[in-house]
mmCIF file of C-alpha atoms in Angstrom:
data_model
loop_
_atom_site.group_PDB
_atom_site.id
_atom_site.type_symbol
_atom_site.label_atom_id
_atom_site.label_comp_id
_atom_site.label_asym_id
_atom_site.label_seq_id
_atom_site.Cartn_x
_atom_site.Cartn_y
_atom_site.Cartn_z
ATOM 1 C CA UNK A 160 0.000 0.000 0.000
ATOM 2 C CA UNK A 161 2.974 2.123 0.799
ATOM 3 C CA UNK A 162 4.576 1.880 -2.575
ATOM 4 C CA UNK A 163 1.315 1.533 -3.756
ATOM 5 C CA UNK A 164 0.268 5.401 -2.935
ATOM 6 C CA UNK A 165 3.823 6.262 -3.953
ATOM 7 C CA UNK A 166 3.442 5.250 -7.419
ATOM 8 C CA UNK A 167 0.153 7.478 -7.939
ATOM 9 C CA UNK A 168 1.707 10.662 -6.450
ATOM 10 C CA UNK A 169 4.953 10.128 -7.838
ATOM 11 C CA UNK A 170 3.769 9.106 -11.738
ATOM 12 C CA UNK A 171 1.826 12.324 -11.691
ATOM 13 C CA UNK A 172 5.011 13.805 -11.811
ATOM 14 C CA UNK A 173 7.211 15.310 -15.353
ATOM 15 C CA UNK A 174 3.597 15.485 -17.099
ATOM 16 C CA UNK A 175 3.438 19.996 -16.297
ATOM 17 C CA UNK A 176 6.153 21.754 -16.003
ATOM 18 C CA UNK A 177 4.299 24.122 -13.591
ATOM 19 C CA UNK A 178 3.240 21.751 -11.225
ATOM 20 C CA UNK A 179 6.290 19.842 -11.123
ATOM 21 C CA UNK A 180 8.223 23.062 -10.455
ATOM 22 C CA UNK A 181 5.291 24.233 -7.472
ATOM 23 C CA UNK A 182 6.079 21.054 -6.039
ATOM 24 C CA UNK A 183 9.366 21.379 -6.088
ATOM 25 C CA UNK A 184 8.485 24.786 -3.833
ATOM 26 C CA UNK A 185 6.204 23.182 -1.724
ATOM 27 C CA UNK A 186 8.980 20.025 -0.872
ATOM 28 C CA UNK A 187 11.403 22.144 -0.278
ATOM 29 C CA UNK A 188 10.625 25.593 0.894
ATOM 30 C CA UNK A 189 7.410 25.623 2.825
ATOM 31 C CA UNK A 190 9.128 25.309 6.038
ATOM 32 C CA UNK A 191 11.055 28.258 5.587
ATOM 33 C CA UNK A 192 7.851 29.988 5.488
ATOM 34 C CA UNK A 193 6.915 27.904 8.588
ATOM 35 C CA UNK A 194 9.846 29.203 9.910
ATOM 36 C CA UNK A 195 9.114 32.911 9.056
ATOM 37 C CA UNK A 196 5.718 32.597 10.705
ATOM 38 C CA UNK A 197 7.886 31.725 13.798
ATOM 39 C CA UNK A 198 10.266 34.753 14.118
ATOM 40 C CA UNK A 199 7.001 37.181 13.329
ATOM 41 C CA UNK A 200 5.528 35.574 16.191
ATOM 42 C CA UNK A 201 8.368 36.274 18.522
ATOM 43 C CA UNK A 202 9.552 39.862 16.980
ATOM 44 C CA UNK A 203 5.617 40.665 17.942
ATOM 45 C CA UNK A 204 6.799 41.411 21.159
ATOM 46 C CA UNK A 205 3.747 39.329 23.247
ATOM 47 C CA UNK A 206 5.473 37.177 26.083
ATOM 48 C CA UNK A 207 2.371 34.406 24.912
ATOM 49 C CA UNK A 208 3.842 34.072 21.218
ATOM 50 C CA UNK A 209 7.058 34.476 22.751
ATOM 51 C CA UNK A 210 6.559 31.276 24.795
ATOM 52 C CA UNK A 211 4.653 29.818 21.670
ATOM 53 C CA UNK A 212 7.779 30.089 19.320
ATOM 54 C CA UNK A 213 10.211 28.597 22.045
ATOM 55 C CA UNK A 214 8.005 25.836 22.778
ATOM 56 C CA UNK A 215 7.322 25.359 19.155
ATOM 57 C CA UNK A 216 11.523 25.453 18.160
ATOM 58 C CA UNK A 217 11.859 22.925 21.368
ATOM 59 C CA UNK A 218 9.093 20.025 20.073
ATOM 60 C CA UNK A 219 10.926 20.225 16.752
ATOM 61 C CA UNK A 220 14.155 20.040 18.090
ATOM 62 C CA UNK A 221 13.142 16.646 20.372
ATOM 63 C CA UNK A 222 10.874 14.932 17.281
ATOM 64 C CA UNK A 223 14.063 15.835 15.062
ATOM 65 C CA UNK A 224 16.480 14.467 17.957
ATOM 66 C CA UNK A 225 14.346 11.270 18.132
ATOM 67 C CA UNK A 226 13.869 10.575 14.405
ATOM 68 C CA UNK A 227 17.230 11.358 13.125
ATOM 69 C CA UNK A 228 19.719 9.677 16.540
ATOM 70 C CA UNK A 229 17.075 7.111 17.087
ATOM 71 C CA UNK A 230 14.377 5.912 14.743
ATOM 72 C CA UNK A 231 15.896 6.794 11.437
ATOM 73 C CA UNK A 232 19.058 4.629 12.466
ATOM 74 C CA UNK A 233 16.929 1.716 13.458
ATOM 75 C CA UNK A 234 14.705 1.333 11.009
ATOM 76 C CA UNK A 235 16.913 2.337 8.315
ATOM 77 C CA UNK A 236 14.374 2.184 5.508
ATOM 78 C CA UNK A 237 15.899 3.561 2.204
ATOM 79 C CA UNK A 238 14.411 6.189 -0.102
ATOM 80 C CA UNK A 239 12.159 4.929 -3.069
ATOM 81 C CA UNK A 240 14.757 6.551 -5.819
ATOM 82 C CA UNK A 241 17.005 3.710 -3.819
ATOM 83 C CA UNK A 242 14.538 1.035 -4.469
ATOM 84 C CA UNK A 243 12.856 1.667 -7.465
ATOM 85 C CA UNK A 244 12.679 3.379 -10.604
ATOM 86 C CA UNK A 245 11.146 7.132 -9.521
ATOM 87 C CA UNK A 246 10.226 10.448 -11.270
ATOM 88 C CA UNK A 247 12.906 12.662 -8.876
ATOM 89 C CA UNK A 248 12.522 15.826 -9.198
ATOM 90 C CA UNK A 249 15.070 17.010 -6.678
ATOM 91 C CA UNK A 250 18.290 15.642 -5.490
ATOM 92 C CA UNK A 251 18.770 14.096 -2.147
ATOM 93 C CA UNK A 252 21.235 11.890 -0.236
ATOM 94 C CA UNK A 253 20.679 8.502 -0.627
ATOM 95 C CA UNK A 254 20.512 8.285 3.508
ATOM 96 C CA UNK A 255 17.355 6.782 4.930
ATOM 97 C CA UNK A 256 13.914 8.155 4.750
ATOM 98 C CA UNK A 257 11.979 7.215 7.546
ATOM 99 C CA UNK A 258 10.473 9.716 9.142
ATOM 100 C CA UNK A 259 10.859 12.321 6.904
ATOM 101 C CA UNK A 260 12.869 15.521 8.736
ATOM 102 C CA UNK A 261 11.235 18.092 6.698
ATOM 103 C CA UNK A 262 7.840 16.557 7.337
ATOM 104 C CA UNK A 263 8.843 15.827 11.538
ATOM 105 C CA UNK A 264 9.683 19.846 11.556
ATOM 106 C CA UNK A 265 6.660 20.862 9.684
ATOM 107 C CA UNK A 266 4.173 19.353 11.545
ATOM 108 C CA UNK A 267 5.894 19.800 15.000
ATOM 109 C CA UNK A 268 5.393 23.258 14.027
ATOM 110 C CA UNK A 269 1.725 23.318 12.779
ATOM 111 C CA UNK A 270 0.659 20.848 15.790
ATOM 112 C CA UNK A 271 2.722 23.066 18.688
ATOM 113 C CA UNK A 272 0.769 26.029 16.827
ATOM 114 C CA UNK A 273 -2.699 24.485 16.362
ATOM 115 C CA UNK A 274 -2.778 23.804 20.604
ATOM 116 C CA UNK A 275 -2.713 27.140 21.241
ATOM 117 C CA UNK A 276 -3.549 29.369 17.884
ATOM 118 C CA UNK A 277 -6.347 27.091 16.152
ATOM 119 C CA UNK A 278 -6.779 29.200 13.229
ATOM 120 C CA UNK A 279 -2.999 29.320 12.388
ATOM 121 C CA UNK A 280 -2.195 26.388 13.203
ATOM 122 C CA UNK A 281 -4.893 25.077 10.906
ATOM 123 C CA UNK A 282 -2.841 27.130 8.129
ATOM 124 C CA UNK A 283 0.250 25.411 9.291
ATOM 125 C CA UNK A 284 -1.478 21.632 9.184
ATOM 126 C CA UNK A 285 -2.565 22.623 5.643
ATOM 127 C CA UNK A 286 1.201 23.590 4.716
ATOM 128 C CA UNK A 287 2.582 20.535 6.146
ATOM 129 C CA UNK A 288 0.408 18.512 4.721
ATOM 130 C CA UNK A 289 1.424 19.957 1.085
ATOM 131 C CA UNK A 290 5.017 19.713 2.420
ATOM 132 C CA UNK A 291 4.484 15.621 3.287
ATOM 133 C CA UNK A 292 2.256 15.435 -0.499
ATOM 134 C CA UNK A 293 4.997 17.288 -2.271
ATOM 135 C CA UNK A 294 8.310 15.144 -0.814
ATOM 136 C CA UNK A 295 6.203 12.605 -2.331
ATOM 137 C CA UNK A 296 5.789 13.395 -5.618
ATOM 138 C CA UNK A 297 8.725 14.648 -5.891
ATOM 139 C CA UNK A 298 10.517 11.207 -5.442
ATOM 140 C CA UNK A 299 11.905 11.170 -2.075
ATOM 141 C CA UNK A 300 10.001 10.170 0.390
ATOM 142 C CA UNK A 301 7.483 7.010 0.428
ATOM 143 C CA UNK A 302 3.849 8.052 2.256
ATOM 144 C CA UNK A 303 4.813 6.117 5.307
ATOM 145 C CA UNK A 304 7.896 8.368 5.599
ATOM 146 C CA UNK A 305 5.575 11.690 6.133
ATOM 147 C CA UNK A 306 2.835 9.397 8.167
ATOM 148 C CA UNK A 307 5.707 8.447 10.754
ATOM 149 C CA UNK A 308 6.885 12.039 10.950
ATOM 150 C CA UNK A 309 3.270 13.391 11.744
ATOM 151 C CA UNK A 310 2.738 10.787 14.279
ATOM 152 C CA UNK A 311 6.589 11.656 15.836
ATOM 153 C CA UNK A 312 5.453 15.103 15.615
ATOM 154 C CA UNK A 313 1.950 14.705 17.194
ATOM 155 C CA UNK A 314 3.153 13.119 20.042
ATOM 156 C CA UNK A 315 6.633 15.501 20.784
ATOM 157 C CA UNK A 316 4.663 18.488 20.549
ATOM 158 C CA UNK A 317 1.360 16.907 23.027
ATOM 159 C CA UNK A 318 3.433 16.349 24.976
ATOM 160 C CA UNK A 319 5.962 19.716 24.964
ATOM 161 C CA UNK A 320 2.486 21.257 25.510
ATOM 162 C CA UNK A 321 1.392 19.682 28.297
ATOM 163 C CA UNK A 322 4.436 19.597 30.344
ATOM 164 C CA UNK A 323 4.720 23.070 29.052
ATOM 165 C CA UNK A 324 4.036 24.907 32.744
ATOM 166 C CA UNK A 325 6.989 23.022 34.670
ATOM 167 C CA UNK A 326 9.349 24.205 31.814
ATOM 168 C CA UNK A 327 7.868 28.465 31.933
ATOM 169 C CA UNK A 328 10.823 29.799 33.096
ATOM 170 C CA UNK A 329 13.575 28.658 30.338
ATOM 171 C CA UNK A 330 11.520 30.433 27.821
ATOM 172 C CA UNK A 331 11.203 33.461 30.191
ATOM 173 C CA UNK A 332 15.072 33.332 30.557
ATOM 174 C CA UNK A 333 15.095 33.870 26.565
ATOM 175 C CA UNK A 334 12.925 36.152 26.692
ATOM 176 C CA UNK A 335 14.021 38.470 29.844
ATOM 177 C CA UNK A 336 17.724 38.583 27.438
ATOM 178 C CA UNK A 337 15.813 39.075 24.205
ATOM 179 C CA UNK A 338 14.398 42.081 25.854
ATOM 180 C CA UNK A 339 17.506 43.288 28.124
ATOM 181 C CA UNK A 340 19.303 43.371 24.321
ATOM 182 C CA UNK A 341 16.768 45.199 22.459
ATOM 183 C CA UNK A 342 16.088 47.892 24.805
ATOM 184 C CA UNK A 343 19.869 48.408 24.897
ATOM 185 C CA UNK A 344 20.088 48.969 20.932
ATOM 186 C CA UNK A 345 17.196 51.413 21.301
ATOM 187 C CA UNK A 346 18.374 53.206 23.927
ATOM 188 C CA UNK A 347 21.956 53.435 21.978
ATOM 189 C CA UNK A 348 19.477 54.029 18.943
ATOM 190 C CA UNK A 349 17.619 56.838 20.692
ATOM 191 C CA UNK A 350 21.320 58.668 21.878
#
């Protein structure tokens, strides 16, 4: 079934230009959007989207921790341009693909967002789902690859955000410095 749902993304693939080269985009570059959304959210200034971002930046960093020193090694599951005869669209390391990193950091973003900012982090699902849809077609990743990253990142970011009150005051550490160092530049701004 795996390979199975591979083949139909990945044979609608060198057919349009266009959409070949959007999902190129999406496979590639949507987190860096995800990303963006992130540093907006802190340079807003609110302690609450403050907290959001750092808690957001720490679920990735554990679900990308696990996959990559722990469940990548193990299961060791190599990429379908490995196995089989694929439309790739962009290059990639031959290294395994299970769970997918770009997938684990999208949706530890969207899920961390979608606890606490529903309609955003709905956005955020939506864009990590394209990201998971697009690795596909593009060749690199088999389904089961973005399905074990959303389940790693469903789980690292439930439960970042409910342990989230015993860990308050390392964000608020960040935070207190963030805002120690930007009053200083505007005060040396304002001289």
């Amino acid at each position: 079934m795996n390979y199975s749902i591979f083949q139909f993304l990945n044979n609608l693939a060198e057919h349009y230009d266009w959409i070949d080269d959007l999902m190129e985009i999406f496979a590639q570059d949507i987190v860096w959007i995800m990303l963006a959304v992130l540093v907006w959210l802190w340079f807003t200034g609110k302690e609450a989207n403050q907290k959001l971002v750092f808690f957001s930046f720490l679920s990735a960093s554990v679900a990308l921790l696990i996959a990559s020193l722990i469940i990548s090694p193990e299961v060791n599951h190599a990429r379908p341009f490995v196995e089989h005869q694929v439309h790739q669209l962009i290059p990639h390391a031959a290294d395994a693909s299970f769970p997918s990193d770009h997938a684990t950091l999208a949706f530890s973003i969207a899920f961390s967002l979608l606890w606490v900012k529903r309609k955003l982090g709905v956005v955020m699902l939506g864009l990590a789902v394209l990201t998971g849809i697009a690795r596909v077609y593009v060749g690199v990743h088999y389904p089961g690859d973005i399905v074990g990253a959303m389940a790693l990142s469903l789980s690292t970011s439930l439960i970042v955000f409910l342990v989230r009150g015993y860990l308050d005051s390392i964000p608020l550490f960040f935070i207190r410095i963030y805002r120690k160092i930007t009053s200083r530049i505007l005060h040396v701004h304002d001289k």
